[in-house]
Short mmCIF file of C-alpha atoms and ligand atoms in Angstrom, two decimals:
data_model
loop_
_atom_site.label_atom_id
_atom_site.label_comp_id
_atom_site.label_asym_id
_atom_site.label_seq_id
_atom_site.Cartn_x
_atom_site.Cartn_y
_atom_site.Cartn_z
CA UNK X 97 -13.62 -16.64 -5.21
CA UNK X 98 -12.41 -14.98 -1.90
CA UNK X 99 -13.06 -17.40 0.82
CA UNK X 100 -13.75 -15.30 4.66
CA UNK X 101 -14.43 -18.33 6.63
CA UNK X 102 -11.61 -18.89 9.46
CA UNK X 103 -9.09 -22.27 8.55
CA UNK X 104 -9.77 -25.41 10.55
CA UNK X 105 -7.20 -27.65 11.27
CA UNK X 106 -8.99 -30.87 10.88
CA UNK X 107 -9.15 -33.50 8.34
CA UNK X 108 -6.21 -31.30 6.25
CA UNK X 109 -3.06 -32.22 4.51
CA UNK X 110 -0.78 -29.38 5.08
CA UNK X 111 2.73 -28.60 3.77
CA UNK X 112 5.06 -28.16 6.68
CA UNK X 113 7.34 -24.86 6.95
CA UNK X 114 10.77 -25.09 4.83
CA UNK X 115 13.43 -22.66 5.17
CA UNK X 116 13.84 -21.72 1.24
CA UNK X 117 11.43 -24.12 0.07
CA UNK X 118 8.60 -23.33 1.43
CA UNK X 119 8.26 -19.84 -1.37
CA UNK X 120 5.15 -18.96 -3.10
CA UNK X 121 5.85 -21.60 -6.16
CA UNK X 122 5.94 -24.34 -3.89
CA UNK X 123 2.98 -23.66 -1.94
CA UNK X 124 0.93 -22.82 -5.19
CA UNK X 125 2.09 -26.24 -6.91
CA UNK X 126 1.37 -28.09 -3.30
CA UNK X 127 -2.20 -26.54 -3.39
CA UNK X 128 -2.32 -27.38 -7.46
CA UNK X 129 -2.03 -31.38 -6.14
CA UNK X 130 -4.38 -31.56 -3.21
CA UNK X 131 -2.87 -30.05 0.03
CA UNK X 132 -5.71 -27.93 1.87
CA UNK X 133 -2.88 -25.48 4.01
CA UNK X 134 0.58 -24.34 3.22
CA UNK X 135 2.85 -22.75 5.36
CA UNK X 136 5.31 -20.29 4.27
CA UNK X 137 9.30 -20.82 5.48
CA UNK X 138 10.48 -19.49 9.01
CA UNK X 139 10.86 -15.68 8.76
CA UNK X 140 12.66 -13.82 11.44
CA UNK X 141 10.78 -11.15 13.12
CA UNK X 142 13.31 -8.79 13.57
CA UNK X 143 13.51 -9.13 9.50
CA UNK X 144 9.95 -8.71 8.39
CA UNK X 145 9.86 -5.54 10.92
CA UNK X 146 12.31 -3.87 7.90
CA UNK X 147 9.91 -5.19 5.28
CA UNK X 148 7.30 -2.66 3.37
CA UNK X 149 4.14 -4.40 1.74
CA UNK X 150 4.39 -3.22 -1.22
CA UNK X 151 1.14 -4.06 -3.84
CA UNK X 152 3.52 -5.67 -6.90
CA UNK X 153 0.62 -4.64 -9.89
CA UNK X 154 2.68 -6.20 -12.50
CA UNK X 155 2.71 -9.95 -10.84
CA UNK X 156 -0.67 -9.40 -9.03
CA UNK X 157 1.54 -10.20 -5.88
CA UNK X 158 1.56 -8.98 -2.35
CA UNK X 159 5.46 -8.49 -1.66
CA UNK X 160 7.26 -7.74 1.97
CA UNK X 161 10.43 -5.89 0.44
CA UNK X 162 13.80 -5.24 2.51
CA UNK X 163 15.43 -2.29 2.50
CA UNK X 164 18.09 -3.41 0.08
CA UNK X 165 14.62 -3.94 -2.16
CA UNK X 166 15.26 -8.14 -1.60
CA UNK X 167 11.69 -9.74 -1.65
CA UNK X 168 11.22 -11.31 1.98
CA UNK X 169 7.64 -12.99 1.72
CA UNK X 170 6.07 -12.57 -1.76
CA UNK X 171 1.83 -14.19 -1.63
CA UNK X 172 -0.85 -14.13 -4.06
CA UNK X 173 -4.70 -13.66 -3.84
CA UNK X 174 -4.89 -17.72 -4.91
CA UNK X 175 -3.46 -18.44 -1.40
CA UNK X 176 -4.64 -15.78 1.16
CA UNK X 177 -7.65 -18.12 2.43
CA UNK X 178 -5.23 -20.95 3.23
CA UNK X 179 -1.37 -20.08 3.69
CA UNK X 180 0.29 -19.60 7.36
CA UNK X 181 2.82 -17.23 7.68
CA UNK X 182 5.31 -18.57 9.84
CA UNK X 183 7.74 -16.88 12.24
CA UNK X 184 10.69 -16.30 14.55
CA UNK X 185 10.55 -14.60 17.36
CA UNK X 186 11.15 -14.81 20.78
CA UNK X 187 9.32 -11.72 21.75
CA UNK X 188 5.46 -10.73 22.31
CA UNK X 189 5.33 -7.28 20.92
CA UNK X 190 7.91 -7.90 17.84
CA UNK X 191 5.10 -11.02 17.49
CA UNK X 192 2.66 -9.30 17.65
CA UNK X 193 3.92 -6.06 15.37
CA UNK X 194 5.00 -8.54 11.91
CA UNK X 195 1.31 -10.42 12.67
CA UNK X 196 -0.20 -7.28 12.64
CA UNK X 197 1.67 -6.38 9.24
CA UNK X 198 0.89 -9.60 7.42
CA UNK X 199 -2.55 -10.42 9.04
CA UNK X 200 -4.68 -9.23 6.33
CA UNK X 201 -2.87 -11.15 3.19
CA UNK X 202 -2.74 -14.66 4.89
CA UNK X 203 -5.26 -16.97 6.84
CA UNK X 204 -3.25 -17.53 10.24
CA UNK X 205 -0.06 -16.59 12.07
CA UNK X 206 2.79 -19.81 13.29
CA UNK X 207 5.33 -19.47 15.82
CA UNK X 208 7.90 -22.16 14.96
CA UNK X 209 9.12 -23.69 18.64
CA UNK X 210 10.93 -26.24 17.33
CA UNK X 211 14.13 -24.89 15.44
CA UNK X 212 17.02 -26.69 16.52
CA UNK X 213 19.62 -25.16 14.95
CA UNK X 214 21.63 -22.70 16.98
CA UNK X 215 21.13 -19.51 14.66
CA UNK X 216 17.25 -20.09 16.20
CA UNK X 217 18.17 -20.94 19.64
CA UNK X 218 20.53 -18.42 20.43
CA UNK X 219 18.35 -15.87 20.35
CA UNK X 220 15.84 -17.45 22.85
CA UNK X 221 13.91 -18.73 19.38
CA UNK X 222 13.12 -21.71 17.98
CA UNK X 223 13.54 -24.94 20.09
CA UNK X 224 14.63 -22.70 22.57
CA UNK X 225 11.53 -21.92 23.61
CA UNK X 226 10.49 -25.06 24.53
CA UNK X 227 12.33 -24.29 27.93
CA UNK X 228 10.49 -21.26 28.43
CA UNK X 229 6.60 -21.82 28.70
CA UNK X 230 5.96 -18.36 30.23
CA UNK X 231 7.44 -16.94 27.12
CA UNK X 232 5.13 -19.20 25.10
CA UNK X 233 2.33 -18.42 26.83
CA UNK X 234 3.60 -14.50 26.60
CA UNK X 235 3.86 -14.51 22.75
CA UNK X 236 0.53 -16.69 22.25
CA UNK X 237 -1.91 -14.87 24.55
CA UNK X 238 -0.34 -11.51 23.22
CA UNK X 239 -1.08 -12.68 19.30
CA UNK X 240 -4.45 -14.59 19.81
CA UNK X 241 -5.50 -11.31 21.91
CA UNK X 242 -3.89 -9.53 18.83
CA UNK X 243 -4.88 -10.20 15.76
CA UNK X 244 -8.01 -11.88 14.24
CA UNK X 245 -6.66 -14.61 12.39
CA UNK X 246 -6.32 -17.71 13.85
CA UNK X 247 -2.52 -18.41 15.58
CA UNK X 248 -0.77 -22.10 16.06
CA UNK X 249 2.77 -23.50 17.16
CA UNK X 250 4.95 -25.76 16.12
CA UNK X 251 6.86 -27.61 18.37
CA UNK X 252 8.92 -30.61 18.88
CA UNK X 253 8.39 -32.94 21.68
CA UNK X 254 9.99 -33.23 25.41
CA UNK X 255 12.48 -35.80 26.39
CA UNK X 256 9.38 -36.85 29.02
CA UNK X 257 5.81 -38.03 27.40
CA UNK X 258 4.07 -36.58 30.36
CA UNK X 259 6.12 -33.05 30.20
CA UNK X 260 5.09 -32.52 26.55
CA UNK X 261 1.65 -33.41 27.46
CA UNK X 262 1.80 -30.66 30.25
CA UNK X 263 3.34 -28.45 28.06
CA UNK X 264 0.98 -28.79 25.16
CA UNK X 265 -1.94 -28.73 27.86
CA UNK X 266 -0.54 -25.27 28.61
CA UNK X 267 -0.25 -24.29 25.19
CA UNK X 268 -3.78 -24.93 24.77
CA UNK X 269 -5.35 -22.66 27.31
CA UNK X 270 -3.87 -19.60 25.11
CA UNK X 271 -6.53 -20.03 23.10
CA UNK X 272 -4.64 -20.71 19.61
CA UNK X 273 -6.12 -23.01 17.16
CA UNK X 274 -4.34 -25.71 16.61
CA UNK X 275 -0.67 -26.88 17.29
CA UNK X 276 1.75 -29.04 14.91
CA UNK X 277 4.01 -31.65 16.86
CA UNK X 278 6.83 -32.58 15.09
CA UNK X 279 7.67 -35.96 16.89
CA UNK X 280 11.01 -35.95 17.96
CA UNK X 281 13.30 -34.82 20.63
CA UNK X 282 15.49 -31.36 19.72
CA UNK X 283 18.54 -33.70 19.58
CA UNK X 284 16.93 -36.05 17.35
CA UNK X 285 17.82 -35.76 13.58
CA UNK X 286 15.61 -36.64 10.72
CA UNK X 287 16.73 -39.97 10.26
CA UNK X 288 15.39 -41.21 13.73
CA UNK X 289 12.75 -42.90 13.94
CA UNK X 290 9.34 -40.51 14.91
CA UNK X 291 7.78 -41.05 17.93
CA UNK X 292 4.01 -41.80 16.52
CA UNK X 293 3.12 -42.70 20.46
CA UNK X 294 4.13 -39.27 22.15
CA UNK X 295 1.68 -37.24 18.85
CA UNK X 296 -1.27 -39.56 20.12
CA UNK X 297 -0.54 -39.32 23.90
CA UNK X 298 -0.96 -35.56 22.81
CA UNK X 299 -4.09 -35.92 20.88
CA UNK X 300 -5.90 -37.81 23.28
CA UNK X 301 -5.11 -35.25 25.52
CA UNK X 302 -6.11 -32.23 24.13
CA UNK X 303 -9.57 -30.82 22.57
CA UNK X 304 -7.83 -28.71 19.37
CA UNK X 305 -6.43 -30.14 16.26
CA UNK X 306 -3.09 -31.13 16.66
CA UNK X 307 -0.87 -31.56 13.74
CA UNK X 308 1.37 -34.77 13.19
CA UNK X 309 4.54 -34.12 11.67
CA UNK X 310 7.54 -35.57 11.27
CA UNK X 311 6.07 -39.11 9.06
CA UNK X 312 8.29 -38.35 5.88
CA UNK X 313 11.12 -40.55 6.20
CA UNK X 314 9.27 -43.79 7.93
CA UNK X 315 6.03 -43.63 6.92
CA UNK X 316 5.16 -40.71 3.84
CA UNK X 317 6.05 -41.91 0.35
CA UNK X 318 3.06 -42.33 -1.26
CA UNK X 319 -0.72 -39.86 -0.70
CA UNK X 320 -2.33 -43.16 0.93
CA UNK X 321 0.16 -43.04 3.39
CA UNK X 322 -0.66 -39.54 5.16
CA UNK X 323 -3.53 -41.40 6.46
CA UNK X 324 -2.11 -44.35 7.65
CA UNK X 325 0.04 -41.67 9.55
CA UNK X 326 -2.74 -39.47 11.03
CA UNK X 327 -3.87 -43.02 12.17
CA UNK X 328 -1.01 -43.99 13.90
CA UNK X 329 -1.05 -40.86 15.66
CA UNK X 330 -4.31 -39.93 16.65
CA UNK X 331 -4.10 -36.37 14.87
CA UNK X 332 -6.63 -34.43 13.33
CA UNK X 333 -4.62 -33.19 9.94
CA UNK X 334 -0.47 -34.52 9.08
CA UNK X 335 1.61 -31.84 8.13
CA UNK X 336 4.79 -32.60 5.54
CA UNK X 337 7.93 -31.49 4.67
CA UNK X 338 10.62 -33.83 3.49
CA UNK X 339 8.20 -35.69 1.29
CA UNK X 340 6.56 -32.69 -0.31
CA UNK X 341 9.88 -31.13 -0.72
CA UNK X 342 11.37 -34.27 -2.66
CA UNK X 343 7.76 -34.94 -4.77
CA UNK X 344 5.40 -32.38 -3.98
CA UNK X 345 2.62 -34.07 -5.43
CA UNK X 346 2.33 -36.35 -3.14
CA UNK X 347 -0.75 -34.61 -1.88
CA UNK X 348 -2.81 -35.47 -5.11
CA UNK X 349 -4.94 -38.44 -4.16
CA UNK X 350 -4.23 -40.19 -7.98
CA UNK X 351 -0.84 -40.39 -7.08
CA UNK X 352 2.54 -39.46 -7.67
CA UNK X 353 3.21 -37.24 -10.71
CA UNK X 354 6.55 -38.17 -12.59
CA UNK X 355 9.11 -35.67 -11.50
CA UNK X 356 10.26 -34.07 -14.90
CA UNK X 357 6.12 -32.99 -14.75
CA UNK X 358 6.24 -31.71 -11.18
CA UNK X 359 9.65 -29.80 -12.24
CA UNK X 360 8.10 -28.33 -15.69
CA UNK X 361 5.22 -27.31 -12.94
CA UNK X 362 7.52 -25.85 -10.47
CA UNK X 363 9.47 -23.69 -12.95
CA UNK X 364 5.96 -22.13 -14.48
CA UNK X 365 5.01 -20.70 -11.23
CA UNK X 366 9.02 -19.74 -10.65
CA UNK X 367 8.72 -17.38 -13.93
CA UNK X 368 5.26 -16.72 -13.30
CA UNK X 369 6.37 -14.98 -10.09
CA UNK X 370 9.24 -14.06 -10.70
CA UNK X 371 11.09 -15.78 -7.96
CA UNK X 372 15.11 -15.70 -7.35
CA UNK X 373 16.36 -17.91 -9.61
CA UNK X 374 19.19 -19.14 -6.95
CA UNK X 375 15.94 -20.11 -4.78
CA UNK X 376 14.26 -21.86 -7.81
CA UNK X 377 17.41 -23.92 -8.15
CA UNK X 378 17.72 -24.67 -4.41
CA UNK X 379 14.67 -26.37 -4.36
CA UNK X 380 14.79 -28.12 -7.96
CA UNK X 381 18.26 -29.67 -6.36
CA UNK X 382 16.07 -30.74 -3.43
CA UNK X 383 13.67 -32.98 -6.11
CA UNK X 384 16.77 -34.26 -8.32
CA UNK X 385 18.37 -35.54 -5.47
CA UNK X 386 20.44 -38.52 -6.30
CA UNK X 387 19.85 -37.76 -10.14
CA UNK X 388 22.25 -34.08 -9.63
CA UNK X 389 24.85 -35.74 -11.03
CA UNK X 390 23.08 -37.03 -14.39
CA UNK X 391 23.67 -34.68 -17.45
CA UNK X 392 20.39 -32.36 -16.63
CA UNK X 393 21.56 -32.37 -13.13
CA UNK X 394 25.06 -31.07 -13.83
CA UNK X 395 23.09 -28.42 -16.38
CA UNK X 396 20.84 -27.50 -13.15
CA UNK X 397 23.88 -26.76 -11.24
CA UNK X 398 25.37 -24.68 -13.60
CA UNK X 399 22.57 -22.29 -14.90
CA UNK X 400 22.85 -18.73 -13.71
CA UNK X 401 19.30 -17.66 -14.45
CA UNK X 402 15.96 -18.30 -14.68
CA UNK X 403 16.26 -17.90 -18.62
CA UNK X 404 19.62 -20.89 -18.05
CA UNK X 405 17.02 -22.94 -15.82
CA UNK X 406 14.06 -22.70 -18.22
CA UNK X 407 16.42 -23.61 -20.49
CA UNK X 408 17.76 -26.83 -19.25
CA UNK X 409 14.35 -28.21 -18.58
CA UNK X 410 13.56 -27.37 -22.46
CA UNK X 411 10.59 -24.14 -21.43
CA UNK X 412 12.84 -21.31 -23.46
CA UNK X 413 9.46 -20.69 -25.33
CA UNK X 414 7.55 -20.50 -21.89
CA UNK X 415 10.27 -17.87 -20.39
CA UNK X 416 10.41 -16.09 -23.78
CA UNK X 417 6.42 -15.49 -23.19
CA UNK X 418 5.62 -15.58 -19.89
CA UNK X 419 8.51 -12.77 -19.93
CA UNK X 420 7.40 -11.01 -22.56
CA UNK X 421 3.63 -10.46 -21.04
CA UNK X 422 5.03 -8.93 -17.81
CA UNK X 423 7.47 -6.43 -20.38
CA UNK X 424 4.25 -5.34 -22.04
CA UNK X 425 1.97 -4.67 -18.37
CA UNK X 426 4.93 -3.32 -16.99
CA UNK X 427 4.91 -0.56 -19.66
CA UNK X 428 1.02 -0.10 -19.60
CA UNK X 429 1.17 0.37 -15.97
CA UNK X 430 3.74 2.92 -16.50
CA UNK X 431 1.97 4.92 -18.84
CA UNK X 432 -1.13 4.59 -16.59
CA UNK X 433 0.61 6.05 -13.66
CA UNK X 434 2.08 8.34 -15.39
CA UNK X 435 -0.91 9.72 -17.03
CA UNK X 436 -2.32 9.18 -13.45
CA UNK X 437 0.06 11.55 -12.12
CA UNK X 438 -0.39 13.98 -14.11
CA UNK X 439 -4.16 14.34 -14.92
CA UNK X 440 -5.73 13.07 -11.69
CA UNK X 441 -5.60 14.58 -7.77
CA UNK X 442 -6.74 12.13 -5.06
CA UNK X 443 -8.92 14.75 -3.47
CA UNK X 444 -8.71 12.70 -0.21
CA UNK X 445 -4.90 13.02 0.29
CA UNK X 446 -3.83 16.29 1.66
CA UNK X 447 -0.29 16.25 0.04
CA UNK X 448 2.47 18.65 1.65
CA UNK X 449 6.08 19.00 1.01
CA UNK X 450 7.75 16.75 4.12
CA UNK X 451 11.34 16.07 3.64
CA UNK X 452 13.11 13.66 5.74
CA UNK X 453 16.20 14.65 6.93
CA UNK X 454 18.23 11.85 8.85
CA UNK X 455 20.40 14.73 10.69
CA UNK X 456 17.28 16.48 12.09
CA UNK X 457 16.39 13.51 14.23
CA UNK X 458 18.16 10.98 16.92
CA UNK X 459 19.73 7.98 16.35
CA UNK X 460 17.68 5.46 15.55
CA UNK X 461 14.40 7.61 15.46
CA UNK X 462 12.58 7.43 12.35
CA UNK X 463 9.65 9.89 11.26
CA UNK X 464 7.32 7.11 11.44
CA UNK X 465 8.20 6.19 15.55
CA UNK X 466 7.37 9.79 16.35
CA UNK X 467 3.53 9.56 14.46
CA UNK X 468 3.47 6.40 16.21
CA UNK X 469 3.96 8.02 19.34
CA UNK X 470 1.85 11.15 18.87
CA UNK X 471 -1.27 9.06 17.84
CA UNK X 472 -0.77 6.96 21.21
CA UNK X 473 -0.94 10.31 23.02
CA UNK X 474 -4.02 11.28 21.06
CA UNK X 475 -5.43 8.18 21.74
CA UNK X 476 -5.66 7.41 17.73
CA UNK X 477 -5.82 4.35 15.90
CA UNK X 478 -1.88 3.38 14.62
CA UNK X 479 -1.12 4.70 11.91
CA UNK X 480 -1.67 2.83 8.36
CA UNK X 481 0.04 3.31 5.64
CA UNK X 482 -0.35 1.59 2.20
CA UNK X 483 3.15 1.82 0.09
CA UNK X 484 3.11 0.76 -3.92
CA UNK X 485 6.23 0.45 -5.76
CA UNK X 486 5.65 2.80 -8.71
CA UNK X 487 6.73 0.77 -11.89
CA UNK X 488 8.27 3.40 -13.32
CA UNK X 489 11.11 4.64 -11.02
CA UNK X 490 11.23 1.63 -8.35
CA UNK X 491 10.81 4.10 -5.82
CA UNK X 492 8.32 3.29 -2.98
CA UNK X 493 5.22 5.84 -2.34
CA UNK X 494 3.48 5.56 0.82
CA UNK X 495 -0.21 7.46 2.30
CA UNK X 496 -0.53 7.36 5.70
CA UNK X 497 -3.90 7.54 7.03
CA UNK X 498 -3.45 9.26 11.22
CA UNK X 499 -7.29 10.14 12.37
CA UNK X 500 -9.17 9.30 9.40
CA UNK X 501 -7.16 11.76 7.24
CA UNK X 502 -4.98 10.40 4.44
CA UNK X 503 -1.29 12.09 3.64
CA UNK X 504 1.56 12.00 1.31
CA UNK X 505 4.90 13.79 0.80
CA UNK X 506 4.83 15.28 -2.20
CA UNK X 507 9.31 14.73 -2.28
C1 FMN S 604 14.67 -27.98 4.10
C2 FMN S 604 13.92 -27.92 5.41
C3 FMN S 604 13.64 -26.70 5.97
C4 FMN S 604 12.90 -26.62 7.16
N1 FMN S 604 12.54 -25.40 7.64
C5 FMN S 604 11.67 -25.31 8.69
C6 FMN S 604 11.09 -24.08 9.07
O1 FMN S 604 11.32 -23.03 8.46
N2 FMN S 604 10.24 -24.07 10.14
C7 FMN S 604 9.92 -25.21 10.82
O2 FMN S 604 9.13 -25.14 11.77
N3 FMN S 604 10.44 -26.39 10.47
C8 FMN S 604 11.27 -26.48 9.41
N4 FMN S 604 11.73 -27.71 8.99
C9 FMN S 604 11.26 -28.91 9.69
C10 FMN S 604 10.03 -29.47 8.99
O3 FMN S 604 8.95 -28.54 8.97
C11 FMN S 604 9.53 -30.76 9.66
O4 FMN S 604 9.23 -30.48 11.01
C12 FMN S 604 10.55 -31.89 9.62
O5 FMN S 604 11.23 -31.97 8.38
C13 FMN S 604 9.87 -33.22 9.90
O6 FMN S 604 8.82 -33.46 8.98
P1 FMN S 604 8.97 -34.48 7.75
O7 FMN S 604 9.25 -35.83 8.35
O8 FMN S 604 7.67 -34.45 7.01
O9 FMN S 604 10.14 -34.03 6.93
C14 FMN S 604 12.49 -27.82 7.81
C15 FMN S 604 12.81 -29.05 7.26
C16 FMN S 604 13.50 -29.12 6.06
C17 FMN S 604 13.80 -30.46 5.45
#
């Protein structure tokens, strides 16, 4: 069922942004136990401007490739009404450009302000931004002005009670939905103690949902404790990360599955989409925990594959066929396109022979930054274009549609 109705932000259990956990298996498996929002991991705007969408047939994925054809941000239909893409930027327009590019395949756009770590704040990111309010306010206006989805923020809280309420205050008038306060200082590490008082000084202060994060360690083992900690802090929804990441069903309401279940889980959806199998152990390490050094754990840490990993959690049979399904579309969906290719014309698409030749323009200037250019002169809508990676070659085939017309290179 395709949901259209915009997220709200209140009465939700939401799993928090994780750098390399927070991939498409783990936000399918959190929404398999009960959470209502995921949010993807941090991705760097200057990285997703590289990225194609690309329309992945065989996995009925959406995928945001690199150009050395890595998979950046892969989503599915099953999450489009309820994941939040979150990002890293320091800049309005770069913002505003990867929103633009993702808007239509997830429910609401993050900016992450509260990155501590120095690859973030170096470049004016993360935390960083905490110090810079007119550069919030910059990047927030620009997307909620933007795009139609609904924008948020995560940040982490001042050293004063009555600066992060300012702050926040000021965050609000932007105009975005809902923010997530992770309750402690930048300097603070996970082990310290959350500041439960500063998240309700901010709730009572502002009208839009805010967020509480940061209750794994003291107060999030079990599901009945979210509430206890969107009690203690005032907030309209709790957002988790360490817990989820550790047992990620602790957002079913029955109550903790037994991990060998939620790994068996995890590992369907890692073959299922095909995910990097150096990812799918990352984050199976992350739920062993202080079993990694127990036979299976030592097995784990060894495997090479997604086949090894299947193999050590005894699912050979469920790689063998979940692998063998995606053999058998891919080579239907070959034939298709090729029989595609060569019976049928798109009558739409006015196809001409456009080589591009790096020599025959500027450093730095691609093809695509002079349409963009000419249909600003014009006064025409940007430029779309809708690329599919053709199964049978790899290679990437774009149409661009410039003043209602669609195009494509025939080379
Ligand atoms: C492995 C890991 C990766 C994280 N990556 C991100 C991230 O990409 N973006 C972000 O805003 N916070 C990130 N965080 C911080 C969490 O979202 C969260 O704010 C923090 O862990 C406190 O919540 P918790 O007590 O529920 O763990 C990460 C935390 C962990 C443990």
């Amino acid at each position: 069922m395709t949901v259209n109705t915009p997220l709200c932000f209140r009465g939700k259990s939401i799993l928090a942004p994780m750098v390399r956990v927070g991939t498409l298996p783990m936000r399918l498996l959190a929404l398999d136990y009960g959470a209502d929002i995921v949010y993807c991991e941090e991705l760097i705007d200057i990285k997703m401007l590289q990225c194609k969408r690309v329309v992945n047939e065989v996995l009925e994925t959406v995928d945001f490739v690199a150009p050395n054809e890595r998979v950046v941000f892969r989503t599915c239909e099953r999450e489009r009404h309820c994941v939040v893409f979150q990002m890293g930027s320091a800049d309005a327009e770069r913002a505003l450009a990867v929103a633009k590019l993702v808007e239509s395949d997830v429910a609401g756009i993050d900016i992450n302000m509260g990155c501590p770590k120095e690859y973030s704040t170096k470049g004016g990111m993360g935390a960083a931004l905490l110090s810079d309010p007119d550069k919030i306010e910059s990047i927030l206006t620009t997307l909620v002005k933007g795009i139609c989805k609904p924008v948020t923020c995560k940040i982490r809280i001042l050293p004063s009670v009555e600066d992060t309420v300012n702050l926040v205050k000021r965050i609000e008038k932007t105009g975005i939905a809902a923010i997530a306060v992770h309750g402690r200082k930048k300097e603070e590490r996970p082990q310290h103690p959350v500041h439960c008082d500063v998240i309700k000084a901010i709730s009572e202060a502002v009208s839009i949902p805010v967020i509480a994060n940061g209750g794994s360690h003291d107060f999030i083992r079990e599901y009945m404790d979210i509430e206890t900690f969107q009690k203690a802090t005032a907030a309209s929804s709790v957002m988790i990360a360490r817990a989820a990441m550790w047992n990620p069903s602790i957002f079913r309401k029955e109550g903790l599955f037994p991990l060998r279940k939620v790994m068996q889980d995890y590992i369907k959806y890692a073959v299922r989409y095909d995910n990097h199998y150096t990812n799918t152990k990352y984050c199976l390490c992350q739920m062993l925990r202080e079993q990694l050094e127990t036979t299976q754990g030592k097995k784990l840490h060894a495997a090479q594959s997604t086949q090894e990993i299947c193999e050590v959690f005894e699912m050979a049979d469920f790689y063998e066929e979940t692998t063998t399904i995606f053999t058998a579309k891919k080579t239907s969906l070959e034939t298709k396109i090729q029989d595609e290719d060569d019976q049928m014309e798109d009558p739409d698409v006015i196809k001409m022979a456009v080589r591009f030749d790096k020599r025959e323009y500027p450093p730095q200037i691609t093809p695509k930054m002079y349409l963009l250019e000419w249909c600003r002169k014009e006064k025409h809508p940007q430029p779309i274009y809708e690329t599919v990676q053709r199964p049978l070659d790899r290679l990437f085939c774009s149409v661009v549609t410039v003043a209602e017309q669609k195009y494509k290179s025939t080379l």
